Coordinates of C-alpha atoms in Angstrom, one line a residue:
X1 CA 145.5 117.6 105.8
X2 CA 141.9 118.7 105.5
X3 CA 139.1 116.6 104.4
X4 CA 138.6 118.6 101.4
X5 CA 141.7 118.8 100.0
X6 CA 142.0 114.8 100.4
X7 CA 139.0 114.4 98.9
X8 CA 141.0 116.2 95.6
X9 CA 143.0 113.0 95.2
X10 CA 142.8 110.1 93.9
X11 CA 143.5 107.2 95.9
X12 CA 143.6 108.8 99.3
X13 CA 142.4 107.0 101.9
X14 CA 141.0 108.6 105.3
X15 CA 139.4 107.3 108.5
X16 CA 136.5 108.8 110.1
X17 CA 137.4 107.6 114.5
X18 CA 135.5 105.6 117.0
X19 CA 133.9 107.8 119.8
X20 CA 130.5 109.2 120.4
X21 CA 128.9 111.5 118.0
X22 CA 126.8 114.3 118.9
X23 CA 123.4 115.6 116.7
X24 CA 125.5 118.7 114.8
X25 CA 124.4 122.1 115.3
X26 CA 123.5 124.1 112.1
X27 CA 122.8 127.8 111.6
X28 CA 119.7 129.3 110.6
X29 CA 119.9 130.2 107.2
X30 CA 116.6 132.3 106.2
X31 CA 117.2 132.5 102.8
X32 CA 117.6 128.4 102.3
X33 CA 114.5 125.9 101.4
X34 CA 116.1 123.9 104.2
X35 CA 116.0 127.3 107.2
X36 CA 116.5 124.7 109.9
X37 CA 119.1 121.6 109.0
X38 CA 118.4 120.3 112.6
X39 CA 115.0 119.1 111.4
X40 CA 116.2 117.3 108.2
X41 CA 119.1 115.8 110.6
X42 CA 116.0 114.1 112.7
X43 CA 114.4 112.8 109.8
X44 CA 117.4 111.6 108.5
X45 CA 117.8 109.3 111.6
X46 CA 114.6 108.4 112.2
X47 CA 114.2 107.2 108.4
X48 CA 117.7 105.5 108.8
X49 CA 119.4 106.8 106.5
X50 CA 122.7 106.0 107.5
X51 CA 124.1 103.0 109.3
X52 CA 125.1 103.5 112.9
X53 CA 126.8 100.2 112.9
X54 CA 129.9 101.2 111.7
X55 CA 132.7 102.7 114.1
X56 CA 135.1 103.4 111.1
X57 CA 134.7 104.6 107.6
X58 CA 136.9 104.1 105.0
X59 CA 136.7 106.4 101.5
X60 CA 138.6 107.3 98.4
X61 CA 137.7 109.7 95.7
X62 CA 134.9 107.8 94.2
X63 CA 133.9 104.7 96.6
X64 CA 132.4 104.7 100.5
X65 CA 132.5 101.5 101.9
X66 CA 130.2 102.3 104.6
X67 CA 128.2 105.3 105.3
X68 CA 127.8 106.6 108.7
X69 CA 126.1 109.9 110.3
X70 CA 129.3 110.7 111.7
X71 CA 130.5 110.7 108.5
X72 CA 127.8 112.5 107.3
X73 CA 128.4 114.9 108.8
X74 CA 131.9 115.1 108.1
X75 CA 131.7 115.6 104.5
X76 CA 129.2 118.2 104.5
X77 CA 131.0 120.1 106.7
X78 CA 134.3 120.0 104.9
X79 CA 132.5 120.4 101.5
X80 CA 130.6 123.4 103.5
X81 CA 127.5 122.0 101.3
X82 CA 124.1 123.7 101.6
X83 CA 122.1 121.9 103.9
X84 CA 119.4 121.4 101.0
X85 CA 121.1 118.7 99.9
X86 CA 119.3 117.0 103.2
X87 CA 116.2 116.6 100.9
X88 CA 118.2 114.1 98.6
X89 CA 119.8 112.3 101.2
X90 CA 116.3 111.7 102.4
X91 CA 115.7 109.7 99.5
X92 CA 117.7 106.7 100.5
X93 CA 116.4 105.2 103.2
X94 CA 115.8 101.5 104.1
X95 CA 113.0 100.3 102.8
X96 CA 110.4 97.2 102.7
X97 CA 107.6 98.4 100.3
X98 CA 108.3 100.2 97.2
X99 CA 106.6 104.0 98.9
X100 CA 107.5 107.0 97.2
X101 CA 108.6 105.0 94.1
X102 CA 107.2 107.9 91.9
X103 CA 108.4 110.7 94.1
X104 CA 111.3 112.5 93.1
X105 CA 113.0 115.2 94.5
X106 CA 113.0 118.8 93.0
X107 CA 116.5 119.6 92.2
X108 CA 118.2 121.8 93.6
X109 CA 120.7 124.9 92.3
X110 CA 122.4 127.8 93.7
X111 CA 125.0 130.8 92.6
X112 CA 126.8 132.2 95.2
X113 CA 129.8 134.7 95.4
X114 CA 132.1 132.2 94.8
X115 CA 130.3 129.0 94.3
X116 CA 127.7 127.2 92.0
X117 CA 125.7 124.1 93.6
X118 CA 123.4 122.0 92.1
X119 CA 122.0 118.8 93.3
X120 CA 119.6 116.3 92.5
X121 CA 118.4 112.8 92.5
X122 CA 118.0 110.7 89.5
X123 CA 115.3 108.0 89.2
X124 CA 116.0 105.1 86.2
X125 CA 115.2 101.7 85.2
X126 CA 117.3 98.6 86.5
X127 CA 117.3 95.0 86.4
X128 CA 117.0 92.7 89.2
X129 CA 119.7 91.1 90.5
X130 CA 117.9 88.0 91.7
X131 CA 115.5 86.2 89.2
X132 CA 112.1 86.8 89.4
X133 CA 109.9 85.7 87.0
X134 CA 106.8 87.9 87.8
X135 CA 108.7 91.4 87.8
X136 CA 112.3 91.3 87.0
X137 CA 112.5 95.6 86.7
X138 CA 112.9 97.9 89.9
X139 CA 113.0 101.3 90.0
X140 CA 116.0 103.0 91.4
X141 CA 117.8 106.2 92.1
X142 CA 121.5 107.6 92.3
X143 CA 121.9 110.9 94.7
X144 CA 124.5 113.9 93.0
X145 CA 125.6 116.9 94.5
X146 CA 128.7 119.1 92.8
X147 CA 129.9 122.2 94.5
X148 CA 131.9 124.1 91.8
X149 CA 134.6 127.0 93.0
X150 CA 134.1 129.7 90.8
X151 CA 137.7 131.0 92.6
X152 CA 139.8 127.8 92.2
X153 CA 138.2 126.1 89.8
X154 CA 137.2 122.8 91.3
X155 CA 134.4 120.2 91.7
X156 CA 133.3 118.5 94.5
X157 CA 130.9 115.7 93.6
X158 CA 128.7 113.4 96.5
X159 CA 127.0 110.5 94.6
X160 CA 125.1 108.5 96.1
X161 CA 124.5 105.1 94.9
X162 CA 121.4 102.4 95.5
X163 CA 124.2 99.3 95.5
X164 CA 127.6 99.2 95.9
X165 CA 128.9 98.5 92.5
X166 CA 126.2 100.4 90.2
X167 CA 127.1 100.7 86.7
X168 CA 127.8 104.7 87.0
X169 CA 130.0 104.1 89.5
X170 CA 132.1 101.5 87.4
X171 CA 132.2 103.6 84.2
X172 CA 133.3 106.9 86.7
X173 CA 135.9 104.9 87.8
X174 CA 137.5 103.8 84.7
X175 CA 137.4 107.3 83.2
X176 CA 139.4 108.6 86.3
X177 CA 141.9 105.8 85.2
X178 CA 142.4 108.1 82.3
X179 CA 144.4 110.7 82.0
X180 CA 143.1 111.9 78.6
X181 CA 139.2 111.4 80.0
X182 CA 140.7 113.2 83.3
X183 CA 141.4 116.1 81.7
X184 CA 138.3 116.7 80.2
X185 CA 136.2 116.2 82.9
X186 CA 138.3 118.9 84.8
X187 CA 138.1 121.0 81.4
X188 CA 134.1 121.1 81.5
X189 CA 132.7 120.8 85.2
X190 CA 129.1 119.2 84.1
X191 CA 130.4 115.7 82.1
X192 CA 130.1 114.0 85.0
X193 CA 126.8 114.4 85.0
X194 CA 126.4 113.1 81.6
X195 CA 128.3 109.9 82.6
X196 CA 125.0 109.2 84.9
X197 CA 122.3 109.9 82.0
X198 CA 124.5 108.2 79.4
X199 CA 124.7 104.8 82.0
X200 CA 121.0 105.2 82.4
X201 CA 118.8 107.1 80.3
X202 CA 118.2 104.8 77.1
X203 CA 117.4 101.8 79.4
X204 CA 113.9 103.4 80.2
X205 CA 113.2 101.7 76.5
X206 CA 114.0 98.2 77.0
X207 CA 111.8 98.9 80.5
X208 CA 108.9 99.8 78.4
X209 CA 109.6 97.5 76.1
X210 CA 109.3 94.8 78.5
X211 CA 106.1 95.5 80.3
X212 CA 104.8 96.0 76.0
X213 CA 105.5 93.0 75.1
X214 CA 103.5 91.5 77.6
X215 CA 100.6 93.4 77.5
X216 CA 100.6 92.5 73.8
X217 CA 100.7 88.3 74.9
X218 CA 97.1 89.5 77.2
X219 CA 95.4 91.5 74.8
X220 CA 96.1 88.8 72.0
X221 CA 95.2 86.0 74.5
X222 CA 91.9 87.9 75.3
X223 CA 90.9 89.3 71.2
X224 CA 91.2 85.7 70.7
X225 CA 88.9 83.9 72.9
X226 CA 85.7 82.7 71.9
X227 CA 82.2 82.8 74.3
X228 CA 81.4 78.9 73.3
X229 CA 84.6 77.4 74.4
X230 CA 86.2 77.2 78.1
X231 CA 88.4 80.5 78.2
X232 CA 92.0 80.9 78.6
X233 CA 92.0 84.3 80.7
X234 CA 90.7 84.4 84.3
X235 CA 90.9 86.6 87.6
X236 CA 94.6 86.3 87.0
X237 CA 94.8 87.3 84.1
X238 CA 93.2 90.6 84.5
X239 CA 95.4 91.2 87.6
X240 CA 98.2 90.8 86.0
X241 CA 96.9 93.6 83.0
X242 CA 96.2 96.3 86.0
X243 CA 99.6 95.7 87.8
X244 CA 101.4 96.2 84.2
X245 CA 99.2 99.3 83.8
X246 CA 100.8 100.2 87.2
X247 CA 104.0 100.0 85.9
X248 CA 103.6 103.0 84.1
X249 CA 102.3 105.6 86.3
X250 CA 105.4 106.3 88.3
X251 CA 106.5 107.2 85.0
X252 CA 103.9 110.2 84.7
X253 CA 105.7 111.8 87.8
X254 CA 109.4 110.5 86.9
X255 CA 110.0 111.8 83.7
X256 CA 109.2 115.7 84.2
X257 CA 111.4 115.4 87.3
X258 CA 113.9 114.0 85.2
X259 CA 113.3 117.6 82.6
X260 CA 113.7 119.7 86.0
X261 CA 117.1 118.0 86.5
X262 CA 117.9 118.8 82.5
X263 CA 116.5 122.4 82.6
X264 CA 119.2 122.8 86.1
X265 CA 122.2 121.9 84.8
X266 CA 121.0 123.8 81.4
X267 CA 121.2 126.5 83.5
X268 CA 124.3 125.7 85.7
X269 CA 125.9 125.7 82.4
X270 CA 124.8 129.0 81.6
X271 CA 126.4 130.1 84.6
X272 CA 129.4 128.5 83.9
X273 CA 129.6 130.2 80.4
X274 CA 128.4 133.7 81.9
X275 CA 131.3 133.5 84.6
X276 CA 133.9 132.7 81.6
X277 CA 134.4 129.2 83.3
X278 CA 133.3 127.2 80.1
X279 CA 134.7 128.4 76.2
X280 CA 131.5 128.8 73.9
X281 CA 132.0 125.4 72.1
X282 CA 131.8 123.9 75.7
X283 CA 128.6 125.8 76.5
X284 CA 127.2 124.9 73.2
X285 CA 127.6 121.6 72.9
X286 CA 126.1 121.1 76.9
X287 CA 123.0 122.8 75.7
X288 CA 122.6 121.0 72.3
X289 CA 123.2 118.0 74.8
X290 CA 120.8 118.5 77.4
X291 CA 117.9 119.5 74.5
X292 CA 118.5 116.2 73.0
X293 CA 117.5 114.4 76.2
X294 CA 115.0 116.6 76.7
X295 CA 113.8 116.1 72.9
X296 CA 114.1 112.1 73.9
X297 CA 112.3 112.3 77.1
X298 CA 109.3 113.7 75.6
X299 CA 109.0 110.5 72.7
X300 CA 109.6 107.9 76.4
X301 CA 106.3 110.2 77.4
X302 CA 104.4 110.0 74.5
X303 CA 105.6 106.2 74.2
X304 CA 104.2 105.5 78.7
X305 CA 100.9 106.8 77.8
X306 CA 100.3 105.4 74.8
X307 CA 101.2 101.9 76.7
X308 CA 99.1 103.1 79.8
X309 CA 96.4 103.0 77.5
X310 CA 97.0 100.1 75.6
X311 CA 97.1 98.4 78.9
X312 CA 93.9 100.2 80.5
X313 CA 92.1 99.2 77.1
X314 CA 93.4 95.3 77.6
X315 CA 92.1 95.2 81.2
X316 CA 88.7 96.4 80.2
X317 CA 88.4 94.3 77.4
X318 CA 89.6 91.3 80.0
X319 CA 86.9 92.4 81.7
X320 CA 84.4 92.6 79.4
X321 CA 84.7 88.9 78.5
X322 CA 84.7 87.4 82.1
X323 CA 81.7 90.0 82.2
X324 CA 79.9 88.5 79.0
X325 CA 80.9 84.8 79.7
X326 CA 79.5 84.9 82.8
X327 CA 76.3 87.3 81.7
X328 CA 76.5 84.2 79.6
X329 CA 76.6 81.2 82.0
X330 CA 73.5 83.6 83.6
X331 CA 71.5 83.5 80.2
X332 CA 72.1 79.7 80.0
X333 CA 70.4 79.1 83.6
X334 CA 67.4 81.5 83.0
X335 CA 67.0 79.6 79.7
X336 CA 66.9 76.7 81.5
X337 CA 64.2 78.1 84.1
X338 CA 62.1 79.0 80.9
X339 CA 62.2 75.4 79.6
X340 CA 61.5 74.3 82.9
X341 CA 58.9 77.0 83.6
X342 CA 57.3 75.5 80.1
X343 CA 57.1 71.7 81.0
X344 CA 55.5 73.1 84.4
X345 CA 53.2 75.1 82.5
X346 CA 52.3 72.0 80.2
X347 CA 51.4 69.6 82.8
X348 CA 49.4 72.2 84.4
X349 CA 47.0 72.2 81.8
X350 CA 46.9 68.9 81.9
X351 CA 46.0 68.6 85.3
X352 CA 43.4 71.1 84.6
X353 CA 42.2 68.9 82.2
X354 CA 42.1 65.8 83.8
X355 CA 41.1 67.1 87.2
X356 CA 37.7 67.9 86.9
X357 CA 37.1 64.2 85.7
X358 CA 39.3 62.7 88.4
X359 CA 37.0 65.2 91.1
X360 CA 33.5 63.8 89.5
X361 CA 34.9 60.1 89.7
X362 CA 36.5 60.2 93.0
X363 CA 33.3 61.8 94.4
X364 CA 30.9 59.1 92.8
X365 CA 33.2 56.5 93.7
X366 CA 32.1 57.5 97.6
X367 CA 30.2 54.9 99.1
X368 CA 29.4 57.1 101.8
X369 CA 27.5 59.6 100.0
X370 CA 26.2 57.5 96.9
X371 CA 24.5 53.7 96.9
X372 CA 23.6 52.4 93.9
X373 CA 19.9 51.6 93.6
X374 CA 19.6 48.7 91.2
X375 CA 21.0 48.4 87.7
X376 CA 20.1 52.0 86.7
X377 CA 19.5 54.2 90.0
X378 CA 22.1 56.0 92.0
X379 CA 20.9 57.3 95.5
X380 CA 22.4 60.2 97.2
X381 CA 23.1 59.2 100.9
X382 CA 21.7 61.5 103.7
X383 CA 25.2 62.2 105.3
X384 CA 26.5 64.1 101.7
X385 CA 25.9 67.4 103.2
X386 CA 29.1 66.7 105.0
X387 CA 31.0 66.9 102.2
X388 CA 29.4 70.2 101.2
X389 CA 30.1 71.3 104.2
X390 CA 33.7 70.8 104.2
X391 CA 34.3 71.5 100.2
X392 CA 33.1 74.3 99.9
X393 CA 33.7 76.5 102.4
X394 CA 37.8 75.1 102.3
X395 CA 37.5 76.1 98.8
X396 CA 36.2 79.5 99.4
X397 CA 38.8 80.6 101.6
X398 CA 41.6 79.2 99.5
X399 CA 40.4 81.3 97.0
X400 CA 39.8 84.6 98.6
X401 CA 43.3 84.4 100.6
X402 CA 44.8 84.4 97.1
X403 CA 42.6 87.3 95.7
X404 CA 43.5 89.2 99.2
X405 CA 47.6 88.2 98.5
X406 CA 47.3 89.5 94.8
X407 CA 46.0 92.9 95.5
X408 CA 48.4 93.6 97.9
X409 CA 51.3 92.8 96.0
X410 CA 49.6 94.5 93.0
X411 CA 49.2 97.3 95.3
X412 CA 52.9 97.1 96.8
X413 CA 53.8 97.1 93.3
X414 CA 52.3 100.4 92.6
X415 CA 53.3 102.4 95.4
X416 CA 57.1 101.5 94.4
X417 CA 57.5 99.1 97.9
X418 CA 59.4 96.1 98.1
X419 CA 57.6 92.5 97.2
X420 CA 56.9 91.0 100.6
X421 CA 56.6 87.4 100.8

């Protein structure tokens, strides 16, 4: 049996053989966003998207134990999928930094003669599975592409999942246990996809909520602080504000990718209704659907800026107050300076005072150029010129080097120039 029809039934197992695989030759297709598949195909190998490890692939309706080019390959060949559906594959690859974590990939939609695609990849919330107390939210994906045959009727869904067991996978799997849930999701082609949001969508609130109730434990921690007392914010703190206001600006690019995806199937369904596939009820009901997530996305929009700048406004107040405490800790040494500047200033007048007296009794005390002459008589020695010599001449130059030292750094000052020392 064919690929295709085997992927039709539940339970089927198939094996993709060991052997060498060749890089698959695609056709040119000039009226396709992806004209040359052969590129993507490179891309797709060199950003390993695939594992090469495996020589056999086992699959069933809904789960792929390991994914392979080979087998790649073979699906989209037996699905005959566009080849634009390269451009979501390319968003799972392996991965050690979190790059492109706000990129999301335009969907994709096409009518043909017989055929309706769409395709798309949708970015959510998740928790971590591994404890980590500094960030316990990631941001992850799931891949979908449906084929629907306008001539026969049937769906061909590719999902691609970030981890093994994801929750849309689990839930997909217990409605295909169903007969009754079965039935309708053959009866209207597009539930599927509201499996996905339904797994997904609301948990973008307790994401938010998270990363708000933290930014309200800083900003309190910071309103509350006083100047006088040792703080209880630092560096870390206000790293820790910025990376939360991080948080939320993948979220600027995620959630009108995620209204692209709504306004697609909006119109896939409008397709379906126009081709007679869905009743009007059906058709209805998608569109009141897909308006109410839209509707809902725009409040988890309004809701990531307003937290944005609830957290830009917390990070500047942060650092304001290291600012202030430490313009602060500055005031408090320049006040300092100025009561040391003051005592300085104090015993230099006091010098000033003193000094002369100490000058006229040092000098008279100078047996070398005074003698006392009796009780009453002091005689000036002939060697006092000496001193003259000496005094006054040291006393002059000190003098005019610091007249010459002030006028030029008056002048410097005038002219704009730097102080020179």
């Amino acid at each position: 049996m064919e690929l295709k029809k085997l992927l039709t039934q539940e339970g089927i197992t198939i094996d993709v053989g060991e052997g060498d695989f060749a890089i698959p030759q695609f056709d040119f297709d000039p009226c396709s966003l992806a004209a040359y598949p052969s590129d993507f195909w490179t891309r797709l190998e060199s950003k390993r998207c695939c594992e090469d490890d495996e020589s056999s692939t086992s699959i069933d309706l809904i789960d792929v134990d390991a994914f392979n080019n080979e087998f790649l390959y073979t699906i989209l060949e037996s699905t005959s999928a566009s080849p634009e559906f390269f451009e979501i594959i390319l968003c799972f690859f392996q991965r050690n930094k979190p790059v492109e974590e706000a990129f999301s990939s335009a969907p994709f939609f096409k009518r043909g003669t017989e055929t309706i695609e769409l395709a798309y990849a949708f970015k959510y919330a998740a928790q971590k599975n591994v404890d980590d107390e500094r960030d316990p939210w990631s941001l992850r994906q799931t891949g979908i592409y449906q084929s629907y045959n306008l001539r026969t009727k049937q769906s061909t869904f590719i999902c691609l999942h970030p981890s093994k067991e994801s929750p849309f996978q689990s839930r997909l799997r217990q409605h295909l246990k169903s007969p009754d849930e079965c039935s309708r999701i053959r009866a209207h082609p597009l539930l599927l996809h509201n499996i996905l949001f339904a797994s997904y969508f609301p948990i973008w609130r307790d994401y938010m909520a998270y990363y708000e109730n933290r930014i309200l434990t800083l900003s309190n921690t910071a309103m509350a602080q006083h100047i006088e007392e040792p703080l209880a914010v630092n560096h870390r703190t206000l790293m820790t504000a910025r990376y939360i206001e991080n948080r939320f600006l993948p979220l600027r690019s995620i959630f009108p990718s995620s209204n692209q995806i709504f306004e697609t199937i909006r119109h896939a369904n409008n397709c379906l209704a126009k081709a007679q596939v869905l009743q009007e009820d059906q058709s209805s009901n998608m569109g009141y659907l897909l308006k109410n997530y839209a509707r809902q996305l725009e409040a988890y929009v309004q809701h990531t800026l307003f937290l944005q700048s609830r957290a830009a406004r917390t990070a500047q107040t942060l650092t304001d107050t290291l600012s202030f405490k430490n313009s602060r800790y500055t005031l408090d040494l320049t006040m300092s300076s100025l009561d040391d500047s003051s005592t300085v200033r104090v015993i230099t007048v006091m010098t000033m005072i003193y000094l002369p007296p100490t000058f006229a009794a040092t000098v008279l005390g100078m047996n070398t150029f005074f003698e006392m002459e009796g009780k009453s008589k002091i005689g000036m020695s002939r060697q006092f010129w000496i001193w003259v010599v000496v005094a006054v001449p040291l006393t002059a130059i000190t003098v005019f080097y610091w007249w010459i030292k002030t006028r030029r750094s008056l002048s410097r000052r005038h002219h704009g120039l730097p102080h020179a020392v």
